[in-house]
Amino acid sequence: MTQDELKQAVAQAAADYVAANAPAGSIIGVGTGSTANFFIDALAPLKDRYRGAVASSEATRRRLEGHGFPVLDLNDVEHIPVYVDGADEIDAGLNMIKGGGGALTREKIVAAVAGTFVCIADGSKLVDTMGKFPLPVEVIPMACAHVARELTKLGGTPVLRAGFVTDNGNLILDVKGLAITDPKGLEARINQIVGVVTNGLFAVRPADVLLLGTAEGVRRIG
Ligand code: 5RP
């Protein structure tokens, strides 16, 4: 199977999970990226079952609306039973690195409101220890150099994502070389640096369920 076929398989499995676990008339949280895009396409035929969706990025909002899915402002929503999103890396504890698409802050906000976080990923994303994928950190533009110095003190090598501005008008530093032995502690530590909006470690609020695409089929963890 190609990587896209694995992503399509987990996207369909996630649409089935949502149909079984999110009540009719509820609001679905939708992530960002190529796997999330397959999920949007798989969810579209069932759109009349749901009141609408909350999008974790402008790109996701556009794709949902392209399918005729109503997209709601999170401030008008009290409860999101299920949030479905991809990951750049995920470990056995369902801690993740996210933000390869630069949507980490809105993804973390929607995840914080969601009852159940379902991560969808092809098998290449499951790792023993996270950190091979550079950790994205969203930064207020005027603080970029300061934050980069602080991240270097933590042992990382930050690289400014060239020509990229987030949906929130900020910059991304991609940090290579961090030893992620304590994901929760490192997530909290980096978020304490003044000028950091948030970082792409999702360990304080990890996924609840992983749907992993493998050659043998979709494996469910959690
Ligand atoms: C975007 C993300 C994505 O979920 C992550 O980058 C995975 O993307 P893809 O499904 O394209 O591999 O965090 O900010």
mmCIF file of C-alpha atoms and ligand atoms in Angstrom:
data_model
loop_
_atom_site.group_PDB
_atom_site.id
_atom_site.type_symbol
_atom_site.label_atom_id
_atom_site.label_comp_id
_atom_site.label_asym_id
_atom_site.label_seq_id
_atom_site.Cartn_x
_atom_site.Cartn_y
_atom_site.Cartn_z
ATOM 1 C CA MET A 1 0.000 0.000 0.000
ATOM 2 C CA THR A 2 1.178 3.533 -0.678
ATOM 3 C CA GLN A 3 1.400 6.083 2.134
ATOM 4 C CA ASP A 4 -1.655 7.863 0.694
ATOM 5 C CA GLU A 5 -3.633 4.605 0.703
ATOM 6 C CA LEU A 6 -2.699 4.082 4.370
ATOM 7 C CA LYS A 7 -3.821 7.637 5.148
ATOM 8 C CA GLN A 8 -7.104 7.064 3.291
ATOM 9 C CA ALA A 9 -7.715 3.851 5.245
ATOM 10 C CA VAL A 10 -7.246 5.553 8.631
ATOM 11 C CA ALA A 11 -9.325 8.523 7.491
ATOM 12 C CA GLN A 12 -12.220 6.180 6.663
ATOM 13 C CA ALA A 13 -11.736 4.388 9.993
ATOM 14 C CA ALA A 14 -11.924 7.773 11.752
ATOM 15 C CA ALA A 15 -15.137 8.708 9.910
ATOM 16 C CA ASP A 16 -16.580 5.348 11.066
ATOM 17 C CA TYR A 17 -15.358 6.058 14.633
ATOM 18 C CA VAL A 18 -17.067 9.465 14.570
ATOM 19 C CA ALA A 19 -20.316 7.966 13.240
ATOM 20 C CA ALA A 20 -20.289 5.453 16.113
ATOM 21 C CA ASN A 21 -19.197 7.811 18.899
ATOM 22 C CA ALA A 22 -20.370 11.364 18.145
ATOM 23 C CA PRO A 23 -24.134 11.782 18.575
ATOM 24 C CA ALA A 24 -26.213 13.028 15.648
ATOM 25 C CA GLY A 25 -26.409 16.835 15.730
ATOM 26 C CA SER A 26 -23.008 17.218 17.397
ATOM 27 C CA ILE A 27 -20.020 19.271 16.294
ATOM 28 C CA ILE A 28 -16.878 17.563 15.027
ATOM 29 C CA GLY A 29 -13.356 18.909 15.543
ATOM 30 C CA VAL A 30 -11.247 18.653 12.421
ATOM 31 C CA GLY A 31 -7.456 18.816 12.215
ATOM 32 C CA THR A 32 -5.035 19.922 9.532
ATOM 33 C CA GLY A 33 -2.758 18.210 7.028
ATOM 34 C CA SER A 34 -2.888 15.591 4.303
ATOM 35 C CA THR A 35 -4.318 12.831 6.548
ATOM 36 C CA ALA A 36 -6.920 15.237 7.959
ATOM 37 C CA ASN A 37 -7.829 16.183 4.380
ATOM 38 C CA PHE A 38 -8.616 12.533 3.624
ATOM 39 C CA PHE A 39 -10.709 12.508 6.815
ATOM 40 C CA ILE A 40 -12.690 15.552 5.645
ATOM 41 C CA ASP A 41 -13.396 13.785 2.357
ATOM 42 C CA ALA A 42 -14.504 10.625 4.208
ATOM 43 C CA LEU A 43 -16.728 12.630 6.579
ATOM 44 C CA ALA A 44 -18.402 14.667 3.824
ATOM 45 C CA PRO A 45 -21.046 12.073 2.813
ATOM 46 C CA LEU A 46 -22.293 12.086 6.449
ATOM 47 C CA LYS A 47 -22.354 15.857 6.829
ATOM 48 C CA ASP A 48 -26.144 16.089 7.318
ATOM 49 C CA ARG A 49 -25.785 13.944 10.450
ATOM 50 C CA TYR A 50 -23.754 16.676 12.220
ATOM 51 C CA ARG A 51 -24.494 20.280 13.153
ATOM 52 C CA GLY A 52 -21.140 21.317 11.779
ATOM 53 C CA ALA A 53 -17.401 21.331 12.397
ATOM 54 C CA VAL A 54 -14.743 23.384 14.125
ATOM 55 C CA ALA A 55 -11.643 23.781 11.952
ATOM 56 C CA SER A 56 -8.086 23.884 13.266
ATOM 57 C CA SER A 57 -6.844 26.019 10.351
ATOM 58 C CA GLU A 58 -7.989 28.218 7.504
ATOM 59 C CA ALA A 59 -7.023 25.484 5.005
ATOM 60 C CA THR A 60 -9.271 23.000 6.824
ATOM 61 C CA ARG A 61 -12.078 25.562 7.020
ATOM 62 C CA ARG A 62 -11.891 26.035 3.236
ATOM 63 C CA ARG A 63 -11.906 22.285 2.543
ATOM 64 C CA LEU A 64 -14.862 21.696 4.893
ATOM 65 C CA GLU A 65 -16.826 24.543 3.335
ATOM 66 C CA GLY A 66 -15.965 23.190 -0.110
ATOM 67 C CA HIS A 67 -17.889 20.060 0.896
ATOM 68 C CA GLY A 68 -20.805 22.189 2.161
ATOM 69 C CA PHE A 69 -19.941 21.520 5.821
ATOM 70 C CA PRO A 70 -20.973 24.395 8.158
ATOM 71 C CA VAL A 71 -17.887 25.641 10.052
ATOM 72 C CA LEU A 72 -18.505 27.133 13.487
ATOM 73 C CA ASP A 73 -16.457 29.565 15.574
ATOM 74 C CA LEU A 74 -15.070 27.714 18.608
ATOM 75 C CA ASN A 75 -16.341 30.535 20.838
ATOM 76 C CA ASP A 76 -19.889 29.540 19.890
ATOM 77 C CA VAL A 77 -19.331 25.883 20.774
ATOM 78 C CA GLU A 78 -19.454 24.304 24.217
ATOM 79 C CA HIS A 79 -18.752 20.677 23.442
ATOM 80 C CA ILE A 80 -16.817 18.800 20.779
ATOM 81 C CA PRO A 81 -17.253 15.061 21.404
ATOM 82 C CA VAL A 82 -14.526 13.971 18.962
ATOM 83 C CA TYR A 83 -11.522 15.737 17.420
ATOM 84 C CA VAL A 84 -9.681 13.983 14.590
ATOM 85 C CA ASP A 85 -6.202 15.047 13.526
ATOM 86 C CA GLY A 86 -2.904 13.739 12.181
ATOM 87 C CA ALA A 87 0.554 13.852 13.745
ATOM 88 C CA ASP A 88 4.164 14.145 12.678
ATOM 89 C CA GLU A 89 5.304 11.666 15.331
ATOM 90 C CA ILE A 90 3.434 9.707 18.015
ATOM 91 C CA ASP A 91 4.770 7.437 20.755
ATOM 92 C CA ALA A 92 3.273 4.475 22.601
ATOM 93 C CA GLY A 93 1.876 6.825 25.281
ATOM 94 C CA LEU A 94 0.033 8.692 22.489
ATOM 95 C CA ASN A 95 2.153 11.808 23.043
ATOM 96 C CA MET A 96 2.660 13.603 19.738
ATOM 97 C CA ILE A 97 4.725 16.091 17.825
ATOM 98 C CA LYS A 98 2.423 18.169 15.635
ATOM 99 C CA GLY A 99 2.744 21.351 13.643
ATOM 100 C CA GLY A 100 4.418 20.182 10.464
ATOM 101 C CA GLY A 101 1.639 22.103 8.717
ATOM 102 C CA GLY A 102 2.055 25.062 11.076
ATOM 103 C CA ALA A 103 -1.413 24.774 12.631
ATOM 104 C CA LEU A 104 -0.244 23.605 16.068
ATOM 105 C CA THR A 105 -1.759 26.411 18.160
ATOM 106 C CA ARG A 106 -5.290 26.125 16.810
ATOM 107 C CA GLU A 107 -4.951 22.331 16.879
ATOM 108 C CA LYS A 108 -4.019 22.463 20.560
ATOM 109 C CA ILE A 109 -6.942 24.769 21.329
ATOM 110 C CA VAL A 110 -9.497 22.526 19.602
ATOM 111 C CA ALA A 111 -7.934 19.465 21.271
ATOM 112 C CA ALA A 112 -8.315 21.141 24.679
ATOM 113 C CA VAL A 113 -12.071 21.452 24.153
ATOM 114 C CA ALA A 114 -12.559 17.964 22.688
ATOM 115 C CA GLY A 115 -13.842 14.999 24.676
ATOM 116 C CA THR A 116 -11.861 12.452 22.658
ATOM 117 C CA PHE A 117 -8.790 13.125 20.524
ATOM 118 C CA VAL A 118 -8.459 10.580 17.722
ATOM 119 C CA CYS A 119 -5.057 10.647 16.037
ATOM 120 C CA ILE A 120 -4.910 9.274 12.501
ATOM 121 C CA ALA A 121 -1.529 8.360 11.088
ATOM 122 C CA ASP A 122 0.240 6.007 8.752
ATOM 123 C CA GLY A 123 2.586 3.514 10.388
ATOM 124 C CA SER A 124 5.713 5.607 9.746
ATOM 125 C CA LYS A 125 4.598 8.120 12.394
ATOM 126 C CA LEU A 126 4.782 5.706 15.358
ATOM 127 C CA VAL A 127 8.171 6.062 17.080
ATOM 128 C CA ASP A 128 9.833 4.815 20.262
ATOM 129 C CA THR A 129 11.148 8.252 21.229
ATOM 130 C CA MET A 130 10.030 11.500 19.632
ATOM 131 C CA GLY A 131 12.471 14.068 18.323
ATOM 132 C CA LYS A 132 13.667 12.993 14.911
ATOM 133 C CA PHE A 133 10.991 15.288 13.486
ATOM 134 C CA PRO A 134 12.013 18.889 14.332
ATOM 135 C CA LEU A 135 9.723 20.354 17.008
ATOM 136 C CA PRO A 136 7.654 23.290 15.680
ATOM 137 C CA VAL A 137 7.375 26.274 18.024
ATOM 138 C CA GLU A 138 5.008 29.164 17.192
ATOM 139 C CA VAL A 139 6.561 32.487 18.148
ATOM 140 C CA ILE A 140 5.446 36.126 18.308
ATOM 141 C CA PRO A 141 7.549 37.767 15.549
ATOM 142 C CA MET A 142 9.327 40.348 17.769
ATOM 143 C CA ALA A 143 10.454 37.584 20.149
ATOM 144 C CA CYS A 144 11.919 35.288 17.510
ATOM 145 C CA ALA A 145 15.625 35.880 18.233
ATOM 146 C CA HIS A 146 15.091 35.737 22.016
ATOM 147 C CA VAL A 147 13.133 32.477 21.785
ATOM 148 C CA ALA A 148 15.754 30.985 19.450
ATOM 149 C CA ARG A 149 18.493 31.743 22.019
ATOM 150 C CA GLU A 150 16.445 30.139 24.820
ATOM 151 C CA LEU A 151 15.750 27.027 22.730
ATOM 152 C CA THR A 152 19.472 26.728 21.999
ATOM 153 C CA LYS A 153 20.113 26.757 25.778
ATOM 154 C CA LEU A 154 17.740 23.754 26.010
ATOM 155 C CA GLY A 155 20.001 21.869 23.591
ATOM 156 C CA GLY A 156 18.026 22.429 20.390
ATOM 157 C CA THR A 157 18.948 23.958 17.053
ATOM 158 C CA PRO A 158 16.108 26.268 15.996
ATOM 159 C CA VAL A 159 15.597 27.055 12.325
ATOM 160 C CA LEU A 160 13.153 29.722 11.171
ATOM 161 C CA ARG A 161 10.556 28.226 8.783
ATOM 162 C CA ALA A 162 11.286 30.311 5.703
ATOM 163 C CA GLY A 163 8.472 32.324 4.128
ATOM 164 C CA PHE A 164 5.846 30.940 6.492
ATOM 165 C CA VAL A 165 3.343 32.894 8.592
ATOM 166 C CA THR A 166 0.782 31.053 10.736
ATOM 167 C CA ASP A 167 -2.979 31.650 10.591
ATOM 168 C CA ASN A 168 -2.406 33.721 13.757
ATOM 169 C CA GLY A 169 0.176 36.000 12.076
ATOM 170 C CA ASN A 170 3.174 34.457 13.854
ATOM 171 C CA LEU A 171 6.411 32.662 12.903
ATOM 172 C CA ILE A 172 7.526 29.051 13.344
ATOM 173 C CA LEU A 173 10.894 27.900 14.659
ATOM 174 C CA ASP A 174 11.558 24.229 13.814
ATOM 175 C CA VAL A 175 13.836 22.871 16.526
ATOM 176 C CA LYS A 176 16.187 20.013 15.718
ATOM 177 C CA GLY A 177 18.205 17.927 18.158
ATOM 178 C CA LEU A 178 16.054 18.134 21.292
ATOM 179 C CA ALA A 179 16.219 15.129 23.626
ATOM 180 C CA ILE A 180 12.546 14.434 24.299
ATOM 181 C CA THR A 181 12.858 12.111 27.286
ATOM 182 C CA ASP A 182 10.134 13.914 29.263
ATOM 183 C CA PRO A 183 7.541 15.131 26.719
ATOM 184 C CA LYS A 184 5.180 16.684 29.289
ATOM 185 C CA GLY A 185 8.001 18.495 31.109
ATOM 186 C CA LEU A 186 9.557 19.782 27.897
ATOM 187 C CA GLU A 187 6.191 20.955 26.579
ATOM 188 C CA ALA A 188 5.629 22.971 29.752
ATOM 189 C CA ARG A 189 9.233 24.265 29.837
ATOM 190 C CA ILE A 190 9.163 25.591 26.256
ATOM 191 C CA ASN A 191 5.759 27.187 26.758
ATOM 192 C CA GLN A 192 7.248 29.197 29.633
ATOM 193 C CA ILE A 193 9.655 31.039 27.312
ATOM 194 C CA VAL A 194 8.334 34.564 26.863
ATOM 195 C CA GLY A 195 7.271 35.050 23.258
ATOM 196 C CA VAL A 196 6.309 31.415 22.645
ATOM 197 C CA VAL A 197 2.655 31.031 21.678
ATOM 198 C CA THR A 198 2.802 27.274 21.985
ATOM 199 C CA ASN A 199 4.957 24.340 20.904
ATOM 200 C CA GLY A 200 4.098 21.220 18.933
ATOM 201 C CA LEU A 201 4.433 18.742 21.786
ATOM 202 C CA PHE A 202 1.011 17.330 22.625
ATOM 203 C CA ALA A 203 1.805 15.521 25.881
ATOM 204 C CA VAL A 204 -0.111 17.478 28.514
ATOM 205 C CA ARG A 205 -3.141 16.629 26.376
ATOM 206 C CA PRO A 206 -2.141 13.567 24.335
ATOM 207 C CA ALA A 207 -4.380 11.619 21.962
ATOM 208 C CA ASP A 208 -6.919 9.227 23.467
ATOM 209 C CA VAL A 209 -7.103 6.888 20.489
ATOM 210 C CA LEU A 210 -4.629 6.187 17.687
ATOM 211 C CA LEU A 211 -5.821 4.760 14.378
ATOM 212 C CA LEU A 212 -2.650 3.580 12.690
ATOM 213 C CA GLY A 213 -2.499 2.603 9.036
ATOM 214 C CA THR A 214 -0.404 -0.511 8.442
ATOM 215 C CA ALA A 215 -0.050 -2.972 5.554
ATOM 216 C CA GLU A 216 -2.065 -5.447 7.671
ATOM 217 C CA GLY A 217 -4.936 -2.994 8.163
ATOM 218 C CA VAL A 218 -5.919 -0.220 10.568
ATOM 219 C CA ARG A 219 -4.641 -0.869 14.071
ATOM 220 C CA ARG A 220 -6.417 0.806 16.998
ATOM 221 C CA ILE A 221 -4.428 1.783 20.084
ATOM 222 C CA GLY A 222 -6.272 3.255 23.066
HETATM 223 C C1 5RP B 1 -0.398 20.240 11.011
HETATM 224 C C2 5RP B 1 -0.191 18.970 11.738
HETATM 225 C C3 5RP B 1 -0.448 17.706 10.994
HETATM 226 O O1 5RP B 1 -1.373 16.946 11.700
HETATM 227 C C4 5RP B 1 0.832 16.955 10.844
HETATM 228 O O2 5RP B 1 1.784 17.787 10.245
HETATM 229 C C5 5RP B 1 0.641 15.683 10.021
HETATM 230 O O3 5RP B 1 0.390 16.030 8.697
HETATM 231 P P1 5RP B 1 0.175 14.939 7.565
HETATM 232 O O4 5RP B 1 -1.121 14.256 7.861
HETATM 233 O O5 5RP B 1 0.128 15.755 6.282
HETATM 234 O O6 5RP B 1 1.353 14.000 7.605
HETATM 235 O O7 5RP B 1 0.161 18.919 12.884
HETATM 236 O O8 5RP B 1 -0.031 21.339 11.786
#
